Short mmCIF file of C-alpha atoms in Angstrom, two decimals:
data_model
loop_
_atom_site.label_atom_id
_atom_site.label_comp_id
_atom_site.label_asym_id
_atom_site.label_seq_id
_atom_site.Cartn_x
_atom_site.Cartn_y
_atom_site.Cartn_z
CA MET A 1 0.18 -0.61 0.13
CA ALA A 2 1.13 2.82 -0.92
CA SER A 3 1.96 6.00 1.78
CA GLU A 4 0.92 9.73 2.17
CA PHE A 5 4.38 10.77 0.01
CA GLU A 6 3.63 8.40 -2.53
CA LEU A 7 0.20 9.12 -3.09
CA ILE A 8 1.21 12.47 -2.42
CA ALA A 9 4.39 12.42 -5.45
CA ARG A 10 2.07 9.85 -7.75
CA TYR A 11 -1.04 12.35 -7.18
CA LEU A 12 -0.71 15.52 -6.15
CA THR A 13 2.36 16.81 -7.52
CA PRO A 14 2.30 18.90 -10.75
CA ALA A 15 5.08 19.36 -13.85
CA ALA A 16 7.11 21.80 -12.06
CA PRO A 17 5.63 25.15 -12.99
CA GLY A 18 7.48 27.21 -15.96
CA PRO A 19 9.13 30.40 -14.54
CA GLY A 20 6.23 33.18 -15.39
CA ALA A 21 4.17 30.98 -12.62
CA GLY A 22 5.75 32.83 -9.29
CA VAL A 23 6.47 29.30 -7.68
CA PRO A 24 10.34 29.41 -6.67
CA LEU A 25 9.73 26.20 -4.45
CA GLY A 26 6.90 23.72 -5.21
CA VAL A 27 5.51 21.22 -3.79
CA GLY A 28 7.85 18.68 -1.73
CA ASP A 29 8.83 21.29 0.72
CA ASP A 30 7.54 22.13 4.18
CA CYS A 31 6.66 25.37 2.97
CA ALA A 32 5.91 26.15 -0.58
CA LEU A 33 7.33 29.61 -2.22
CA LEU A 34 5.62 32.28 -3.70
CA ALA A 35 5.96 35.35 -5.30
CA PRO A 36 3.42 38.01 -6.48
CA ARG A 37 4.00 40.20 -9.08
CA PRO A 38 4.76 43.97 -7.74
CA GLY A 39 2.13 45.89 -6.73
CA GLN A 40 -0.73 43.49 -6.55
CA GLN A 41 -2.53 42.35 -3.46
CA LEU A 42 -2.73 38.93 -2.74
CA ALA A 43 -6.96 37.70 -2.32
CA VAL A 44 -7.18 34.38 0.00
CA SER A 45 -9.71 32.36 0.34
CA VAL A 46 -10.18 28.64 1.99
CA ASP A 47 -13.05 26.24 1.35
CA THR A 48 -13.66 23.10 3.04
CA SER A 49 -15.73 20.23 1.47
CA VAL A 50 -16.82 17.66 3.23
CA SER A 51 -18.34 13.80 2.05
CA ASP A 52 -22.20 13.88 2.03
CA ILE A 53 -22.08 17.47 3.41
CA HIS A 54 -21.33 19.34 0.40
CA PHE A 55 -21.39 16.67 -2.38
CA PRO A 56 -22.46 13.13 -2.10
CA VAL A 57 -19.74 10.23 -1.03
CA ASP A 58 -20.87 8.46 -4.48
CA ALA A 59 -20.05 11.22 -6.38
CA PRO A 60 -17.42 10.14 -9.42
CA ALA A 61 -14.15 10.82 -7.83
CA GLU A 62 -13.36 13.50 -11.24
CA ALA A 63 -16.23 15.31 -10.22
CA ILE A 64 -15.50 15.22 -6.58
CA GLY A 65 -11.86 17.05 -7.34
CA HIS A 66 -13.27 19.80 -9.72
CA ARG A 67 -15.76 20.80 -7.52
CA ALA A 68 -13.39 21.27 -3.92
CA LEU A 69 -11.74 23.08 -6.44
CA ALA A 70 -14.30 25.41 -8.07
CA VAL A 71 -16.10 26.08 -5.33
CA SER A 72 -12.71 27.78 -3.98
CA LEU A 73 -11.93 29.86 -7.19
CA SER A 74 -15.94 31.07 -6.65
CA ASP A 75 -14.78 33.11 -4.20
CA LEU A 76 -11.32 34.78 -6.18
CA ALA A 77 -13.58 35.41 -9.00
CA ALA A 78 -16.60 37.46 -6.46
CA MET A 79 -13.56 39.46 -5.73
CA GLY A 80 -12.04 39.91 -9.49
CA ALA A 81 -9.05 38.05 -8.63
CA GLU A 82 -6.81 36.61 -11.01
CA SER A 83 -5.95 33.22 -9.94
CA ARG A 84 -3.00 31.96 -8.98
CA TRP A 85 -2.43 28.91 -6.51
CA CYS A 86 -3.34 26.84 -4.38
CA LEU A 87 -3.15 24.66 -1.55
CA MET A 88 -4.95 21.41 -0.96
CA ALA A 89 -5.75 19.11 1.87
CA LEU A 90 -6.80 15.94 1.72
CA SER A 91 -8.08 13.42 3.75
CA LEU A 92 -8.99 9.66 2.89
CA ALA A 93 -10.87 6.99 4.57
CA ARG A 94 -8.81 4.50 3.12
CA ASN A 95 -6.07 4.32 0.07
CA ASP A 96 -7.75 3.74 -3.49
CA ASP A 97 -5.44 4.36 -6.42
CA ALA A 98 -8.67 4.31 -9.46
CA TRP A 99 -10.22 6.63 -7.48
CA LEU A 100 -7.69 9.28 -6.48
CA ALA A 101 -6.88 9.05 -9.80
CA ALA A 102 -9.80 10.11 -11.40
CA PHE A 103 -10.10 12.37 -8.52
CA ALA A 104 -6.44 14.22 -9.33
CA HIS A 105 -7.79 14.39 -13.02
CA GLY A 106 -10.39 16.34 -12.25
CA PHE A 107 -8.26 18.72 -9.85
CA HIS A 108 -5.58 18.84 -11.75
CA ALA A 109 -7.71 19.55 -14.85
CA LEU A 110 -9.36 23.41 -13.41
CA CYS A 111 -5.79 24.12 -12.38
CA ALA A 112 -4.97 23.60 -16.13
CA THR A 113 -8.46 25.83 -17.07
CA THR A 114 -8.18 28.65 -14.48
CA GLY A 115 -3.91 29.03 -14.32
CA THR A 116 -3.72 28.23 -10.86
CA VAL A 117 -0.98 26.15 -10.29
CA LEU A 118 -1.21 23.26 -7.10
CA ALA A 119 1.74 24.29 -5.11
CA GLY A 120 1.27 22.11 -2.25
CA GLY A 121 -0.70 20.79 0.63
CA ASP A 122 -1.33 17.28 2.92
CA VAL A 123 -2.90 13.91 2.46
CA SER A 124 -4.38 11.93 5.65
CA ARG A 125 -6.63 9.29 6.71
CA GLY A 126 -9.73 9.96 7.42
CA GLU A 127 -13.37 10.61 6.43
CA LEU A 128 -13.08 11.52 3.28
CA ALA A 129 -12.99 15.95 3.01
CA VAL A 130 -10.76 17.91 0.71
CA SER A 131 -10.64 21.85 2.20
CA VAL A 132 -8.59 24.25 -0.88
CA THR A 133 -7.09 27.35 -0.04
CA VAL A 134 -6.34 29.46 -3.26
CA MET A 135 -4.78 32.13 -3.30
CA GLY A 136 -4.91 35.45 -6.86
CA GLU A 137 -3.51 38.65 -7.21
CA VAL A 138 -5.32 41.60 -7.77
CA SER A 139 -3.92 45.36 -7.23
CA PRO A 140 -5.04 47.86 -4.50
CA GLU A 141 -7.78 49.55 -6.50
CA ALA A 142 -10.04 46.96 -8.67
CA ALA A 143 -10.56 44.59 -5.98
CA LEU A 144 -14.66 43.91 -5.42
CA THR A 145 -15.92 43.94 -2.40
CA ARG A 146 -19.44 42.75 -0.69
CA GLY A 147 -19.52 46.77 1.20
CA GLY A 148 -19.61 48.74 -1.72
CA GLY A 149 -23.26 49.07 -3.14
CA GLN A 150 -25.13 51.95 -3.63
CA ALA A 151 -28.66 53.60 -3.90
CA GLY A 152 -29.52 53.25 -7.34
CA ASP A 153 -27.01 50.43 -8.34
CA ILE A 154 -28.69 47.48 -10.15
CA LEU A 155 -28.33 44.51 -8.83
CA ALA A 156 -27.70 41.49 -11.09
CA VAL A 157 -26.84 37.92 -12.03
CA THR A 158 -24.63 36.51 -14.62
CA GLY A 159 -25.42 33.66 -15.83
CA ALA A 160 -28.44 31.31 -14.17
CA LEU A 161 -30.02 29.64 -10.72
CA GLY A 162 -30.82 27.31 -9.35
CA GLY A 163 -28.86 24.69 -11.05
CA GLY A 164 -26.92 23.47 -8.27
CA ALA A 165 -30.21 22.61 -6.01
CA GLY A 166 -31.99 20.99 -9.32
CA GLY A 167 -28.79 18.28 -9.88
CA LEU A 168 -28.94 18.06 -5.84
CA ALA A 169 -32.74 17.08 -6.28
CA LEU A 170 -32.22 15.11 -9.18
CA TRP A 171 -29.49 12.88 -7.86
CA GLN A 172 -31.62 11.95 -4.07
CA ARG A 173 -33.94 10.94 -7.08
CA GLY A 174 -31.40 8.62 -8.52
CA GLU A 175 -30.62 10.36 -11.86
CA ARG A 176 -27.32 9.08 -12.83
CA ASP A 177 -26.41 10.50 -16.17
CA LEU A 178 -23.46 13.23 -15.50
CA ALA A 179 -23.91 14.39 -19.21
CA HIS A 180 -27.03 16.40 -17.53
CA PRO A 181 -27.45 20.20 -17.55
CA LEU A 182 -28.29 20.04 -14.04
CA LEU A 183 -25.97 17.39 -12.59
CA GLN A 184 -23.12 19.07 -14.27
CA ARG A 185 -24.41 22.58 -13.08
CA TYR A 186 -24.02 20.14 -9.26
CA LEU A 187 -21.63 19.09 -9.75
CA LYS A 188 -19.12 20.01 -11.75
CA PRO A 189 -20.02 24.06 -11.14
CA MET A 190 -17.96 26.75 -13.75
CA PRO A 191 -16.18 29.21 -11.69
CA ARG A 192 -16.90 32.94 -13.19
CA LEU A 193 -13.21 34.07 -13.12
CA ALA A 194 -13.54 36.02 -16.18
CA ALA A 195 -16.38 37.82 -15.70
CA GLY A 196 -14.89 38.70 -11.84
CA LEU A 197 -12.09 40.60 -14.15
CA ALA A 198 -14.32 41.64 -16.82
CA LEU A 199 -16.65 43.59 -13.98
CA ARG A 200 -13.24 45.12 -12.27
CA GLY A 201 -13.54 48.68 -12.77
CA LEU A 202 -17.35 48.99 -13.39
CA ALA A 203 -19.38 46.65 -10.61
CA HIS A 204 -19.70 48.62 -6.76
CA ALA A 205 -19.97 45.36 -5.17
CA ALA A 206 -20.29 41.56 -6.09
CA ILE A 207 -20.48 38.36 -4.23
CA ASP A 208 -20.66 34.34 -5.31
CA ILE A 209 -23.84 32.63 -4.75
CA SER A 210 -22.49 29.99 -2.60
CA ASP A 211 -25.86 29.68 0.67
CA GLY A 212 -28.19 31.00 -2.20
CA LEU A 213 -29.42 33.98 -3.49
CA LEU A 214 -31.18 35.02 -0.48
CA ALA A 215 -27.90 35.16 2.13
CA ASP A 216 -25.71 35.54 0.02
CA LEU A 217 -27.85 38.73 -0.82
CA ASP A 218 -27.97 39.27 3.42
CA HIS A 219 -24.17 39.09 2.61
CA LEU A 220 -23.79 42.00 0.67
CA LEU A 221 -26.98 43.99 1.52
CA THR A 222 -25.31 44.02 5.57
CA ALA A 223 -22.13 44.75 4.43
CA SER A 224 -23.00 47.66 1.78
CA GLY A 225 -25.74 48.96 4.79
CA VAL A 226 -28.41 49.16 2.01
CA GLY A 227 -31.81 47.41 0.67
CA ALA A 228 -32.64 45.91 -1.86
CA ARG A 229 -36.24 45.71 -4.24
CA LEU A 230 -35.99 41.68 -6.13
CA GLU A 231 -37.67 41.29 -9.11
CA SER A 232 -37.99 37.46 -8.46
CA ASP A 233 -40.28 36.95 -11.75
CA ALA A 234 -36.67 37.87 -13.47
CA LEU A 235 -34.91 35.08 -12.03
CA PRO A 236 -32.43 33.98 -14.76
CA LEU A 237 -32.95 29.13 -13.57
CA ALA A 238 -30.95 26.94 -15.55
CA GLU A 239 -32.14 24.91 -18.51
CA GLY A 240 -34.42 22.70 -17.61
CA LEU A 241 -35.12 23.34 -14.16
CA SER A 242 -38.67 23.85 -14.25
CA ASP A 243 -39.17 20.55 -16.92
CA GLU A 244 -37.72 19.08 -13.69
CA LEU A 245 -39.47 20.61 -10.13
CA GLY A 246 -41.98 22.25 -11.63
CA GLU A 247 -42.84 26.60 -11.87
CA HIS A 248 -43.16 26.93 -8.33
CA GLU A 249 -40.19 24.91 -6.94
CA ALA A 250 -37.28 26.18 -9.27
CA ARG A 251 -38.21 29.63 -8.33
CA GLN A 252 -36.77 28.89 -4.41
CA ALA A 253 -34.03 26.99 -5.69
CA ALA A 254 -33.01 29.97 -7.74
CA LEU A 255 -33.65 31.72 -4.75
CA CYS A 256 -32.29 29.30 -1.50
CA GLY A 257 -31.05 27.08 -2.99
CA GLY A 258 -27.43 27.42 -3.22
CA ASP A 259 -24.43 25.52 -5.10
CA ASP A 260 -24.78 28.30 -7.81
CA TYR A 261 -21.23 29.72 -7.89
CA GLU A 262 -22.21 32.82 -10.01
CA LEU A 263 -21.90 36.47 -8.88
CA LEU A 264 -23.99 38.62 -7.57
CA VAL A 265 -23.21 42.19 -8.65
CA SER A 266 -24.44 45.71 -7.81
CA VAL A 267 -23.42 47.88 -10.91
CA PRO A 268 -23.94 51.38 -11.31
CA PRO A 269 -26.49 52.67 -13.88
CA ALA A 270 -24.20 55.13 -15.79
CA ALA A 271 -21.77 51.53 -15.94
CA TRP A 272 -24.88 49.16 -16.98
CA ALA A 273 -24.29 48.88 -20.76
CA GLU A 274 -20.38 48.37 -20.47
CA ALA A 275 -20.34 45.12 -18.06
CA GLN A 276 -23.25 43.21 -19.70
CA ARG A 277 -21.00 44.52 -23.17
CA ARG A 278 -17.59 42.82 -21.46
CA LEU A 279 -19.98 39.63 -20.19
CA ALA A 280 -21.28 38.84 -23.55
CA ALA A 281 -18.46 39.28 -25.28
CA GLN A 282 -17.42 36.28 -22.54
CA HIS A 283 -21.07 34.70 -24.04
CA LEU A 284 -22.53 35.36 -20.84
CA ALA A 285 -25.25 36.57 -19.70
CA LEU A 286 -26.16 40.13 -16.34
CA THR A 287 -29.19 39.63 -15.88
CA PRO A 288 -30.71 42.60 -13.59
CA ILE A 289 -32.59 41.56 -10.88
CA GLY A 290 -33.61 44.35 -8.75
CA THR A 291 -32.39 47.77 -7.70
CA LEU A 292 -30.67 48.59 -4.24
CA HIS A 293 -32.00 51.58 -1.97
CA GLU A 294 -31.20 53.41 1.06
CA GLY A 295 -33.00 51.29 4.31
CA SER A 296 -32.20 47.67 4.21
CA GLY A 297 -33.37 44.34 4.43
CA VAL A 298 -35.19 42.52 0.78
CA SER A 299 -38.32 43.54 -0.60
CA GLY A 300 -40.28 42.20 -3.84
CA VAL A 301 -39.86 38.17 -2.54
CA SER A 302 -42.05 36.35 0.41
CA VAL A 303 -38.60 35.79 2.03
CA ALA A 304 -40.55 33.76 5.16
CA GLY A 305 -38.27 30.62 6.29
CA LYS A 306 -36.05 31.19 3.08
CA GLN A 307 -32.10 31.32 4.90
CA GLY A 308 -30.50 29.19 2.50
CA TRP A 309 -27.68 27.32 3.10
CA GLN A 310 -26.34 27.29 7.21
CA HIS A 311 -24.24 24.73 8.50
CA PHE A 312 -24.95 23.19 12.55
CA ARG A 313 -28.75 24.17 10.97
CA GLY A 314 -29.02 22.66 7.79
CA THR A 315 -30.70 24.04 4.61
CA ALA A 316 -33.58 26.50 5.47
CA SER A 317 -35.02 26.43 2.24
#
């Protein structure tokens, strides 16, 4: 049976990064040495994915690897940061070479797609869980935050909503066709890194939608000190969501379901046309779903009992 160090060498050690990767010393020492570019701030975030909490324990290993990295990269997207590096700590119940090979393939493939270098990590024995720390770069004046929203801003979302919750519902019903668009949205979400970069200098505030639209909107409103009117009929629903769940449940999934990893942004009216143009160039929709106003709270939808995902309480949707 392979040791921890053999597993790391076999599956979790990428090829030596090139000279522009900013990794003078990577996997194989006590620490990695990283070299941020001059004039850039580091944007750092960590997420832990635990089996049967954040993903089904019997989900395909490749999807688990992809998803563990994607949900962390989504935080960089919301900050308008360029992804550079990541660290990964993996806990495994047993040594399974085939499973680990597939997991590593999913993880490394998304690293390659997003320009992210795996610079170090750890493997231990225990309940299946993956913790990923991501590090990106953003200039001090360009970072998007939750706290910049202003009264009069247009509230908008990238892409479509409800796909994560819809995919989970399908998985729980026994659907295993991974080509199904809702299962793709749930098991292999794509972080909106390019959208975050494109919205720098235009959006006043941004947050990624991981816990559900209403829950994450509340975080943005609290940080910005404003209220919002939401037009629930304007919510863009994921492909096939209404067909699978019915119209009412589809809208509830879009409002409260979580696991969408789209961006929720506030954009001043003067910058709206340019924001839409930049995202259209990426073949990505930017849909207005409401406005910010002075005050607090959310109007336009019934929010009683719909709080999104919270650990130690579970989902209240």
